[in-house]
PDB file of C-alpha atoms in Angstrom:
ATOM      1  CA  MET U   1     -90.185   5.563-109.138  1.00 41.00           C
ATOM      2  CA  SER U   2     -88.918   6.073-105.562  1.00 40.00           C
ATOM      3  CA  ALA U   3     -86.559   8.641-104.737  1.00 41.00           C
ATOM      4  CA  ALA U   4     -84.348   6.016-102.452  1.00 41.00           C
ATOM      5  CA  LEU U   5     -81.705   4.005-103.925  1.00 39.00           C
ATOM      6  CA  LEU U   6     -80.936   1.601-100.568  1.00 39.00           C
ATOM      7  CA  LEU U   7     -77.442  -0.073-100.120  1.00 40.00           C
ATOM      8  CA  LEU U   8     -76.695  -2.515 -97.067  1.00 39.00           C
ATOM      9  CA  ALA U   9     -73.112  -3.459 -96.205  1.00 38.00           C
ATOM     10  CA  GLY U  10     -72.790  -7.524 -95.828  1.00 36.00           C
ATOM     11  CA  GLY U  11     -76.474  -8.437 -97.488  1.00 36.00           C
ATOM     12  CA  CYS U  12     -78.900  -7.868-100.738  1.00 36.00           C
ATOM     13  CA  PRO U  13     -81.999  -6.472-102.395  1.00 35.00           C
ATOM     14  CA  ALA U  14     -84.860  -6.766-100.510  1.00 36.00           C
ATOM     15  CA  GLY U  15     -88.608  -7.406-101.801  1.00 37.00           C
ATOM     16  CA  GLU U  16     -90.381  -4.236-102.761  1.00 39.00           C
ATOM     17  CA  GLY U  17     -94.550  -3.189-102.068  1.00 39.00           C
ATOM     18  CA  ALA U  18     -96.805  -2.360 -99.141  1.00 39.00           C
ATOM     19  CA  SER U  19     -99.993  -5.003 -99.634  1.00 40.00           C
ATOM     20  CA  THR U  20    -103.372  -4.257 -98.637  1.00 37.00           C
ATOM     21  CA  ASP U  21    -105.527  -6.754 -96.551  1.00 41.00           C
ATOM     22  CA  THR U  22    -109.145  -5.978 -96.602  1.00 36.00           C
ATOM     23  CA  ASP U  23    -110.275  -8.843 -94.238  1.00 41.00           C
ATOM     24  CA  PRO U  24    -109.293  -7.613 -90.877  1.00 37.00           C
ATOM     25  CA  SER U  25    -107.925 -11.140 -89.405  1.00 37.00           C
ATOM     26  CA  THR U  26    -104.969 -11.140 -91.872  1.00 38.00           C
ATOM     27  CA  SER U  27    -103.338  -7.905 -90.443  1.00 37.00           C
ATOM     28  CA  ALA U  28    -100.792  -8.421 -87.127  1.00 36.00           C
ATOM     29  CA  ALA U  29     -99.640  -5.796 -84.773  1.00 35.00           C
ATOM     30  CA  PRO U  30     -96.172  -4.431 -84.220  1.00 36.00           C
ATOM     31  CA  THR U  31     -95.036  -3.612 -81.001  1.00 35.00           C
ATOM     32  CA  GLY U  32     -92.143  -1.546 -79.558  1.00 37.00           C
ATOM     33  CA  SER U  33     -91.036   2.383 -79.680  1.00 37.00           C
ATOM     34  CA  PRO U  34     -91.917   4.839 -77.234  1.00 36.00           C
ATOM     35  CA  THR U  35     -95.218   2.923 -75.951  1.00 36.00           C
ATOM     36  CA  ALA U  36     -93.256  -0.854 -76.332  1.00 37.00           C
ATOM     37  CA  PRO U  37     -94.277  -3.097 -73.502  1.00 36.00           C
ATOM     38  CA  THR U  38     -91.119  -3.652 -71.359  1.00 36.00           C
ATOM     39  CA  ASP U  39     -89.857  -7.278 -70.296  1.00 37.00           C
ATOM     40  CA  SER U  40     -92.207  -7.146 -67.346  1.00 35.00           C
ATOM     41  CA  ASP U  41     -95.228  -6.988 -70.150  1.00 42.00           C
ATOM     42  CA  SER U  42     -93.833 -10.309 -71.322  1.00 39.00           C
ATOM     43  CA  ASP U  43     -95.406 -13.397 -71.157  1.00 39.00           C
ATOM     44  CA  PRO U  44     -93.673 -17.532 -71.598  1.00 33.00           C
ATOM     45  CA  THR U  45     -95.381 -17.919 -74.722  1.00 31.00           C
ATOM     46  CA  GLY U  46     -93.582 -14.926 -76.526  1.00 40.00           C
ATOM     47  CA  GLY U  47     -96.627 -12.785 -76.312  1.00 44.00           C
ATOM     48  CA  ALA U  48     -96.828  -9.540 -74.694  1.00 44.00           C
ATOM     49  CA  THR U  49     -99.422  -6.850 -73.141  1.00 43.00           C
ATOM     50  CA  ASP U  50     -99.013  -3.428 -75.092  1.00 45.00           C
ATOM     51  CA  PRO U  51     -99.617  -0.454 -71.932  1.00 46.00           C
ATOM     52  CA  THR U  52    -101.720   1.205 -74.846  1.00 53.00           C
ATOM     53  CA  GLY U  53    -104.365  -2.060 -75.936  1.00 61.00           C
ATOM     54  CA  GLY U  54    -105.134  -5.349 -75.909  1.00 72.00           C
ATOM     55  CA  ALA U  55    -102.829  -7.761 -75.685  1.00 77.00           C
ATOM     56  CA  ILE U  56    -100.705  -8.916 -78.227  1.00 76.00           C
ATOM     57  CA  GLY U  57     -99.395 -11.875 -79.777  1.00 79.00           C
ATOM     58  CA  PRO U  58     -96.072 -13.426 -80.483  1.00 86.00           C
ATOM     59  CA  THR U  59     -93.915 -10.846 -82.859  1.00 88.00           C
ATOM     60  CA  ALA U  60     -91.225 -10.176 -85.151  1.00 90.00           C
ATOM     61  CA  GLN U  61     -88.492  -7.369 -85.275  1.00 93.00           C
ATOM     62  CA  ILE U  62     -89.172  -4.799 -88.167  1.00 95.00           C
ATOM     63  CA  ARG U  63     -87.131  -1.795 -88.299  1.00 95.00           C
ATOM     64  CA  LEU U  64     -88.694   1.497 -90.474  1.00 97.00           C
ATOM     65  CA  VAL U  65     -86.388   3.668 -92.489  1.00 95.00           C
ATOM     66  CA  ASN U  66     -88.211   6.860 -93.661  1.00 96.00           C
ATOM     67  CA  LEU U  67     -87.186   8.391 -96.044  1.00 94.00           C
ATOM     68  CA  VAL U  68     -90.143  10.483 -97.139  1.00 94.00           C
ATOM     69  CA  PRO U  69     -89.605  14.367 -96.690  1.00 93.00           C
ATOM     70  CA  GLY U  70     -91.296  16.102 -94.492  1.00 94.00           C
ATOM     71  CA  LEU U  71     -93.644  13.718 -93.003  1.00 96.00           C
ATOM     72  CA  THR U  72     -93.654  11.736 -89.307  1.00 98.00           C
ATOM     73  CA  PHE U  73     -94.939   8.592 -89.070  1.00 98.00           C
ATOM     74  CA  ASP U  74     -96.634   6.745 -86.089  1.00 97.00           C
ATOM     75  CA  MET U  75     -97.288   2.827 -86.085  1.00 94.00           C
ATOM     76  CA  TRP U  76    -100.600   1.073 -85.349  1.00 92.00           C
ATOM     77  CA  GLY U  77    -100.743  -2.732 -84.977  1.00 90.00           C
ATOM     78  CA  ALA U  78    -103.845  -5.323 -84.415  1.00 88.00           C
ATOM     79  CA  ASP U  79    -103.929  -7.334 -80.947  1.00 88.00           C
ATOM     80  CA  GLU U  80    -105.366 -10.170 -80.322  1.00 88.00           C
ATOM     81  CA  ASP U  81    -108.924  -9.036 -80.991  1.00 88.00           C
ATOM     82  CA  PHE U  82    -107.425  -7.504 -84.568  1.00 87.00           C
ATOM     83  CA  MET U  83    -108.214  -3.687 -83.243  1.00 89.00           C
ATOM     84  CA  PRO U  84    -105.883  -0.853 -83.266  1.00 91.00           C
ATOM     85  CA  VAL U  85    -103.077  -0.334 -81.094  1.00 91.00           C
ATOM     86  CA  LEU U  86    -100.608   2.282 -80.845  1.00 91.00           C
ATOM     87  CA  ILE U  87     -97.136   0.457 -81.221  1.00 90.00           C
ATOM     88  CA  ALA U  88     -94.497   3.408 -82.587  1.00 95.00           C
ATOM     89  CA  GLU U  89     -94.669   6.869 -82.676  1.00 95.00           C
ATOM     90  CA  GLY U  90     -92.408  10.018 -83.849  1.00 97.00           C
ATOM     91  CA  ILE U  91     -90.465   7.832 -86.594  1.00 98.00           C
ATOM     92  CA  ALA U  92     -89.453  10.954 -88.146  1.00 98.00           C
ATOM     93  CA  PRO U  93     -88.272  11.924 -91.711  1.00 97.00           C
ATOM     94  CA  GLU U  94     -84.326  10.901 -92.554  1.00 95.00           C
ATOM     95  CA  THR U  95     -83.980   7.921 -89.740  1.00 95.00           C
ATOM     96  CA  ALA U  96     -83.653   4.677 -89.280  1.00 94.00           C
ATOM     97  CA  SER U  97     -86.000   3.424 -86.321  1.00 96.00           C
ATOM     98  CA  ASP U  98     -85.078   0.565 -83.340  1.00 94.00           C
ATOM     99  CA  TYR U  99     -86.377  -2.602 -84.039  1.00 94.00           C
ATOM    100  CA  ILE U 100     -89.914  -2.913 -83.063  1.00 94.00           C
ATOM    101  CA  ASP U 101     -91.845  -5.732 -81.795  1.00 90.00           C
ATOM    102  CA  VAL U 102     -94.051  -6.324 -84.376  1.00 88.00           C
ATOM    103  CA  PRO U 103     -97.221  -9.156 -84.094  1.00 84.00           C
ATOM    104  CA  VAL U 104     -96.857 -11.809 -86.684  1.00 87.00           C
ATOM    105  CA  ASN U 105    -100.990 -12.520 -87.801  1.00 87.00           C
ATOM    106  CA  PRO U 106    -101.951 -15.909 -86.366  1.00 85.00           C
ATOM    107  CA  TYR U 107    -103.382 -16.969 -89.740  1.00 88.00           C
ATOM    108  CA  THR U 108    -100.922 -15.930 -92.027  1.00 88.00           C
ATOM    109  CA  MET U 109     -97.954 -16.146 -89.722  1.00 89.00           C
ATOM    110  CA  ASP U 110     -96.942 -12.440 -91.836  1.00 90.00           C
ATOM    111  CA  PRO U 111     -96.006  -9.420 -89.891  1.00 92.00           C
ATOM    112  CA  GLY U 112     -97.952  -6.522 -90.335  1.00 91.00           C
ATOM    113  CA  PHE U 113     -98.630  -2.951 -89.244  1.00 94.00           C
ATOM    114  CA  VAL U 114    -100.602   0.402 -90.141  1.00 94.00           C
ATOM    115  CA  LEU U 115     -98.190   4.151 -90.872  1.00 96.00           C
ATOM    116  CA  VAL U 116    -100.124   7.206 -90.426  1.00 96.00           C
ATOM    117  CA  PRO U 117     -98.988  10.604 -89.887  1.00 97.00           C
ATOM    118  CA  ALA U 118     -97.804  11.506 -86.215  1.00 97.00           C
ATOM    119  CA  GLY U 119    -100.648  12.311 -83.999  1.00 95.00           C
ATOM    120  CA  GLU U 120    -103.558  10.434 -85.679  1.00 94.00           C
ATOM    121  CA  VAL U 121    -105.594   8.419 -84.016  1.00 91.00           C
ATOM    122  CA  ILE U 122    -107.121   5.362 -85.829  1.00 91.00           C
ATOM    123  CA  GLU U 123    -111.018   4.693 -85.089  1.00 89.00           C
ATOM    124  CA  ALA U 124    -111.668   1.130 -83.960  1.00 91.00           C
ATOM    125  CA  THR U 125    -113.895  -0.239 -87.069  1.00 91.00           C
ATOM    126  CA  PRO U 126    -113.534  -3.536 -88.539  1.00 90.00           C
ATOM    127  CA  THR U 127    -111.809  -2.349 -91.778  1.00 93.00           C
ATOM    128  CA  TRP U 128    -109.633   0.010 -89.926  1.00 91.00           C
ATOM    129  CA  GLN U 129    -106.626  -1.149 -91.420  1.00 91.00           C
ATOM    130  CA  THR U 130    -107.766  -0.878 -95.075  1.00 91.00           C
ATOM    131  CA  ASP U 131    -109.276   2.227 -94.451  1.00 91.00           C
ATOM    132  CA  ALA U 132    -106.188   3.775 -93.402  1.00 86.00           C
ATOM    133  CA  GLY U 133    -104.194   2.034 -96.089  1.00 84.00           C
ATOM    134  CA  ALA U 134    -106.267   3.762 -98.464  1.00 86.00           C
ATOM    135  CA  LYS U 135    -105.576   7.554 -97.825  1.00 88.00           C
ATOM    136  CA  PRO U 136    -102.660   9.250 -98.898  1.00 89.00           C
ATOM    137  CA  ASP U 137     -99.753   9.566 -96.688  1.00 94.00           C
ATOM    138  CA  HIS U 138    -101.145   6.453 -95.121  1.00 95.00           C
ATOM    139  CA  ALA U 139     -99.784   2.684 -95.597  1.00 95.00           C
ATOM    140  CA  ASN U 140    -101.095  -0.790 -94.437  1.00 95.00           C
ATOM    141  CA  ILE U 141     -98.127  -2.857 -95.198  1.00 94.00           C
ATOM    142  CA  ASN U 142     -97.650  -6.998 -94.869  1.00 92.00           C
ATOM    143  CA  ILE U 143     -93.915  -8.449 -94.372  1.00 91.00           C
ATOM    144  CA  ASP U 144     -94.575 -11.698 -96.587  1.00 88.00           C
ATOM    145  CA  GLU U 145     -91.315 -12.546 -96.505  1.00 87.00           C
ATOM    146  CA  LEU U 146     -91.181 -13.101 -93.205  1.00 86.00           C
ATOM    147  CA  ASP U 147     -92.772 -16.286 -91.943  1.00 82.00           C
ATOM    148  CA  GLY U 148     -93.265 -16.452 -88.111  1.00 83.00           C
ATOM    149  CA  ALA U 149     -92.258 -15.052 -84.695  1.00 87.00           C
ATOM    150  CA  GLY U 150     -88.952 -14.145 -84.248  1.00 89.00           C
ATOM    151  CA  GLN U 151     -87.585 -12.975 -87.422  1.00 91.00           C
ATOM    152  CA  ARG U 152     -86.282  -9.422 -88.494  1.00 93.00           C
ATOM    153  CA  ALA U 153     -86.310  -7.161 -91.499  1.00 93.00           C
ATOM    154  CA  THR U 154     -86.002  -3.068 -92.654  1.00 94.00           C
ATOM    155  CA  VAL U 155     -88.762  -1.295 -94.251  1.00 94.00           C
ATOM    156  CA  ILE U 156     -87.550   1.389 -96.338  1.00 93.00           C
ATOM    157  CA  GLY U 157     -90.240   3.838 -96.799  1.00 94.00           C
ATOM    158  CA  SER U 158     -90.133   6.386 -99.851  1.00 92.00           C
ATOM    159  CA  ARG U 159     -91.921   8.863-101.998  1.00 89.00           C
ATOM    160  CA  ASP U 160     -92.190   7.793-106.006  1.00 84.00           C
ATOM    161  CA  MET U 161     -91.981  11.836-107.127  1.00 80.00           C
ATOM    162  CA  GLU U 162     -93.234  10.782-110.862  1.00 80.00           C
ATOM    163  CA  THR U 163     -96.436   9.893-109.130  1.00 86.00           C
ATOM    164  CA  ASN U 164     -96.628  11.452-105.355  1.00 87.00           C
ATOM    165  CA  GLU U 165     -97.405   7.563-103.878  1.00 90.00           C
ATOM    166  CA  LEU U 166     -95.467   6.460-101.018  1.00 92.00           C
ATOM    167  CA  SER U 167     -93.243   3.099-101.845  1.00 90.00           C
ATOM    168  CA  PHE U 168     -91.750   0.160 -99.903  1.00 92.00           C
ATOM    169  CA  GLU U 169     -89.106  -2.098 -99.783  1.00 90.00           C
ATOM    170  CA  HIS U 170     -88.145  -4.966 -97.602  1.00 90.00           C
ATOM    171  CA  LEU U 171     -85.255  -6.158 -96.506  1.00 90.00           C
ATOM    172  CA  ASP U 172     -85.633  -9.806 -95.031  1.00 91.00           C
ATOM    173  CA  GLU U 173     -82.568  -9.958 -92.295  1.00 91.00           C
ATOM    174  CA  THR U 174     -83.471 -13.282 -91.131  1.00 89.00           C
ATOM    175  CA  GLU U 175     -82.342 -15.112 -94.633  1.00 88.00           C
ATOM    176  CA  LEU U 176     -79.682 -12.204 -95.256  1.00 88.00           C
ATOM    177  CA  GLN U 177     -77.124 -13.176 -98.254  1.00 86.00           C
ATOM    178  CA  LEU U 178     -74.075 -12.341 -96.391  1.00 87.00           C
ATOM    179  CA  GLY U 179     -71.721 -11.979 -99.995  1.00 87.00           C
ATOM    180  CA  ASP U 180     -67.835 -13.105 -98.856  1.00 91.00           C
ATOM    181  CA  VAL U 181     -67.625 -13.247 -94.803  1.00 91.00           C
ATOM    182  CA  SER U 182     -64.173 -11.962 -95.353  1.00 95.00           C
ATOM    183  CA  GLN U 183     -65.414  -8.628 -96.618  1.00 95.00           C
ATOM    184  CA  ALA U 184     -67.378  -5.927 -95.865  1.00 94.00           C
ATOM    185  CA  ASN U 185     -70.734  -6.293 -98.080  1.00 90.00           C
ATOM    186  CA  LEU U 186     -73.153  -3.604 -99.243  1.00 89.00           C
ATOM    187  CA  HIS U 187     -76.797  -4.441 -99.869  1.00 88.00           C
ATOM    188  CA  ILE U 188     -78.087  -2.101-102.734  1.00 80.00           C
ATOM    189  CA  SER U 189     -81.606  -1.107-103.325  1.00 76.00           C
ATOM    190  CA  TYR U 190     -81.289   1.099-106.320  1.00 75.00           C
ATOM    191  CA  LYS U 191     -84.088   3.922-106.471  1.00 72.00           C
ATOM    192  CA  LEU U 192     -82.680   7.102-107.720  1.00 79.00           C
ATOM    193  CA  PHE U 193     -84.521   7.005-111.607  1.00 79.00           C
ATOM    194  CA  ASP U 194     -86.965   9.897-110.250  1.00 79.00           C
ATOM    195  CA  LEU U 195     -84.172  12.138-109.932  1.00 82.00           C
ATOM    196  CA  PRO U 196     -84.734  15.691-111.293  1.00 81.00           C
ATOM    197  CA  GLY U 197     -82.557  16.132-114.549  1.00 81.00           C
ATOM    198  CA  THR U 198     -80.345  13.940-116.580  1.00 83.00           C
ATOM    199  CA  VAL U 199     -78.102  12.378-114.158  1.00 84.00           C
ATOM    200  CA  VAL U 200     -77.629   8.649-114.766  1.00 86.00           C
ATOM    201  CA  PRO U 201     -75.943   7.411-111.189  1.00 86.00           C
ATOM    202  CA  ALA U 202     -73.653   4.932-110.067  1.00 91.00           C
ATOM    203  CA  ILE U 203     -72.045   3.725-106.967  1.00 92.00           C
ATOM    204  CA  ALA U 204     -68.283   3.388-105.949  1.00 94.00           C
ATOM    205  CA  ILE U 205     -65.987   3.240-103.014  1.00 95.00           C
ATOM    206  CA  VAL U 206     -64.155   6.841-103.560  1.00 95.00           C
ATOM    207  CA  GLY U 207     -60.796   6.443-105.345  1.00 92.00           C
ATOM    208  CA  GLN U 208     -61.336   3.285-106.773  1.00 93.00           C
ATOM    209  CA  PRO U 209     -63.547   1.743-110.169  1.00 92.00           C
ATOM    210  CA  CYS U 210     -67.449   1.957-109.936  1.00 92.00           C
ATOM    211  CA  LEU U 211     -68.836  -0.947-108.276  1.00 90.00           C
ATOM    212  CA  PHE U 212     -71.584  -1.405-110.142  1.00 88.00           C
ATOM    213  CA  THR U 213     -73.669   0.935-112.588  1.00 86.00           C
ATOM    214  CA  GLY U 214     -76.736  -0.388-113.274  1.00 78.00           C
ATOM    215  CA  SER U 215     -79.860  -1.006-110.987  1.00 76.00           C
ATOM    216  CA  THR U 216     -79.998  -3.105-108.277  1.00 74.00           C
ATOM    217  CA  ALA U 217     -81.735  -4.586-105.176  1.00 74.00           C
ATOM    218  CA  ALA U 218     -81.395  -4.918-101.212  1.00 76.00           C
ATOM    219  CA  PRO U 219     -81.011  -9.017-101.243  1.00 73.00           C
ATOM    220  CA  GLN U 220     -77.726  -8.810-103.776  1.00 80.00           C
ATOM    221  CA  ALA U 221     -74.559  -8.716-101.140  1.00 81.00           C
ATOM    222  CA  TRP U 222     -71.754  -6.586-102.675  1.00 88.00           C
ATOM    223  CA  SER U 223     -68.334  -7.702-101.289  1.00 92.00           C
ATOM    224  CA  VAL U 224     -65.845  -4.754-100.716  1.00 94.00           C
ATOM    225  CA  ALA U 225     -62.857  -4.209 -98.674  1.00 96.00           C
ATOM    226  CA  PRO U 226     -63.211  -3.840 -94.780  1.00 96.00           C
ATOM    227  CA  GLY U 227     -61.833  -1.219 -93.086  1.00 96.00           C
ATOM    228  CA  SER U 228     -62.635   2.729 -93.003  1.00 97.00           C
ATOM    229  CA  PHE U 229     -63.814   3.966 -96.961  1.00 96.00           C
ATOM    230  CA  GLU U 230     -65.942   6.579 -98.257  1.00 95.00           C
ATOM    231  CA  LEU U 231     -68.796   5.216-100.126  1.00 95.00           C
ATOM    232  CA  GLY U 232     -69.922   7.931-103.242  1.00 94.00           C
ATOM    233  CA  VAL U 233     -72.846   8.553-105.451  1.00 93.00           C
ATOM    234  CA  TYR U 234     -71.661   9.684-109.108  1.00 93.00           C
ATOM    235  CA  ASP U 235     -72.741  10.886-112.387  1.00 92.00           C
ATOM    236  CA  ILE U 236     -71.888   8.963-114.936  1.00 90.00           C
ATOM    237  CA  GLN U 237     -73.596  10.682-118.116  1.00 84.00           C
ATOM    238  CA  THR U 238     -70.755  11.936-120.119  1.00 76.00           C
ATOM    239  CA  GLU U 239     -68.364  10.191-117.789  1.00 78.00           C
ATOM    240  CA  SER U 240     -67.460   6.235-118.332  1.00 77.00           C
ATOM    241  CA  GLU U 241     -66.004   6.085-114.770  1.00 87.00           C
ATOM    242  CA  CYS U 242     -67.051   7.463-111.392  1.00 91.00           C
ATOM    243  CA  THR U 243     -65.428  10.803-111.221  1.00 91.00           C
ATOM    244  CA  VAL U 244     -68.290  13.136-111.001  1.00 91.00           C
ATOM    245  CA  GLN U 245     -69.220  12.991-107.645  1.00 93.00           C
ATOM    246  CA  LEU U 246     -73.267  13.641-106.322  1.00 93.00           C
ATOM    247  CA  ALA U 247     -72.580  12.870-102.544  1.00 94.00           C
ATOM    248  CA  SER U 248     -70.596  10.239-100.326  1.00 95.00           C
ATOM    249  CA  ALA U 249     -70.539   9.040 -97.162  1.00 94.00           C
ATOM    250  CA  PRO U 250     -68.072   7.158 -94.512  1.00 96.00           C
ATOM    251  CA  ILE U 251     -68.592   3.912 -93.588  1.00 95.00           C
ATOM    252  CA  THR U 252     -66.685   1.377 -91.149  1.00 95.00           C
ATOM    253  CA  ALA U 253     -66.796  -2.394 -91.606  1.00 95.00           C
ATOM    254  CA  ALA U 254     -65.275  -4.960 -90.314  1.00 95.00           C
ATOM    255  CA  ALA U 255     -64.961  -8.332 -92.441  1.00 96.00           C
ATOM    256  CA  GLY U 256     -68.342  -9.910 -91.837  1.00 93.00           C
ATOM    257  CA  ASP U 257     -70.306  -6.473 -90.895  1.00 93.00           C
ATOM    258  CA  GLN U 258     -73.748  -5.885 -92.576  1.00 91.00           C
ATOM    259  CA  VAL U 259     -74.135  -2.185 -93.129  1.00 91.00           C
ATOM    260  CA  LEU U 260     -77.662  -0.443 -94.154  1.00 90.00           C
ATOM    261  CA  VAL U 261     -76.710   2.367 -96.436  1.00 88.00           C
ATOM    262  CA  ALA U 262     -79.728   4.117 -97.492  1.00 89.00           C
ATOM    263  CA  ILE U 263     -79.328   6.643-100.823  1.00 90.00           C
ATOM    264  CA  TYR U 264     -81.967   8.877-101.760  1.00 90.00           C
ATOM    265  CA  HIS U 265     -82.618  12.263-102.827  1.00 90.00           C
ATOM    266  CA  ILE U 266     -84.687  15.424-101.709  1.00 89.00           C
ATOM    267  CA  ASP U 267     -85.504  17.679-105.123  1.00 86.00           C
ATOM    268  CA  SER U 268     -82.038  17.267-106.461  1.00 87.00           C
ATOM    269  CA  THR U 269     -80.031  16.983-103.438  1.00 91.00           C
ATOM    270  CA  VAL U 270     -78.446  13.548-103.156  1.00 92.00           C
ATOM    271  CA  LYS U 271     -78.296  11.959 -99.680  1.00 92.00           C
ATOM    272  CA  LEU U 272     -76.998   9.307 -97.921  1.00 92.00           C
ATOM    273  CA  LEU U 273     -78.403   7.260 -94.565  1.00 92.00           C
ATOM    274  CA  THR U 274     -76.735   4.393 -92.911  1.00 89.00           C
ATOM    275  CA  ALA U 275     -77.140   2.235 -90.147  1.00 89.00           C
ATOM    276  CA  PRO U 276     -75.855  -1.462 -88.903  1.00 90.00           C
ATOM    277  CA  ILE U 277     -77.456  -4.582 -89.652  1.00 88.00           C
ATOM    278  CA  ALA U 278     -76.843  -6.297 -86.259  1.00 80.00           C
ATOM    279  CA  PRO U 279     -76.050 -10.556 -86.632  1.00 70.00           C
ATOM    280  CA  GLY U 280     -79.065 -12.349 -86.328  1.00 64.00           C
TER     281      GLY U 280
END
């Protein structure tokens, strides 16, 4: 299983899995990042011309949370001729990227992109997307939770420590479950099942009873009192309550705020990464 446990303040679990397209006409090209077009590159129809490649059509906004230890990604997408265009560079481990303009496929209306190790150049062949996606440390991702331009999602990438394969989870922020808008809301993707040893993890606001002790996914909203608090991960294997703390992170969230908290591990160390989810 993947090592990532995703928590979002103000939303719910995401769908999972990177899909692979065999038809080059079914992948879209993302834009944005260090190589993203500026506003002057945009055209009145919502398309853009990427300075590193061909014309790019209407886009969705995709953010990558990279929880793959030791692997920095570049992101490639397909231009209007379905040829590769470099659209983002240097997405480092244990970071969340900015939202990247990812063109939607004109046939499926899904945004799609290919992740490769930083610095690798994609050869422009008719099957470049599926060829890249079939290699270790690569991925060909299509986000079918979104269905058109102007929508937004977060993709959380991690490595399954049991199989050594890359794993990806998608959070559709366009249809985010807001939970109780008078509270701060947590979106939790629970994926610490391959944590080494015999740990049975659970989640709580520090000093409060367990928020939950089972598995969950990012689309579900977990509403908690707004303000400043510490979110903790606990081992409840030998305890009935959240008392044996493994890791924690401070969060400040007002009523209605949405905050992404990715909880993951490297070897046996549990870690947390937080990032706000902007209003849609």
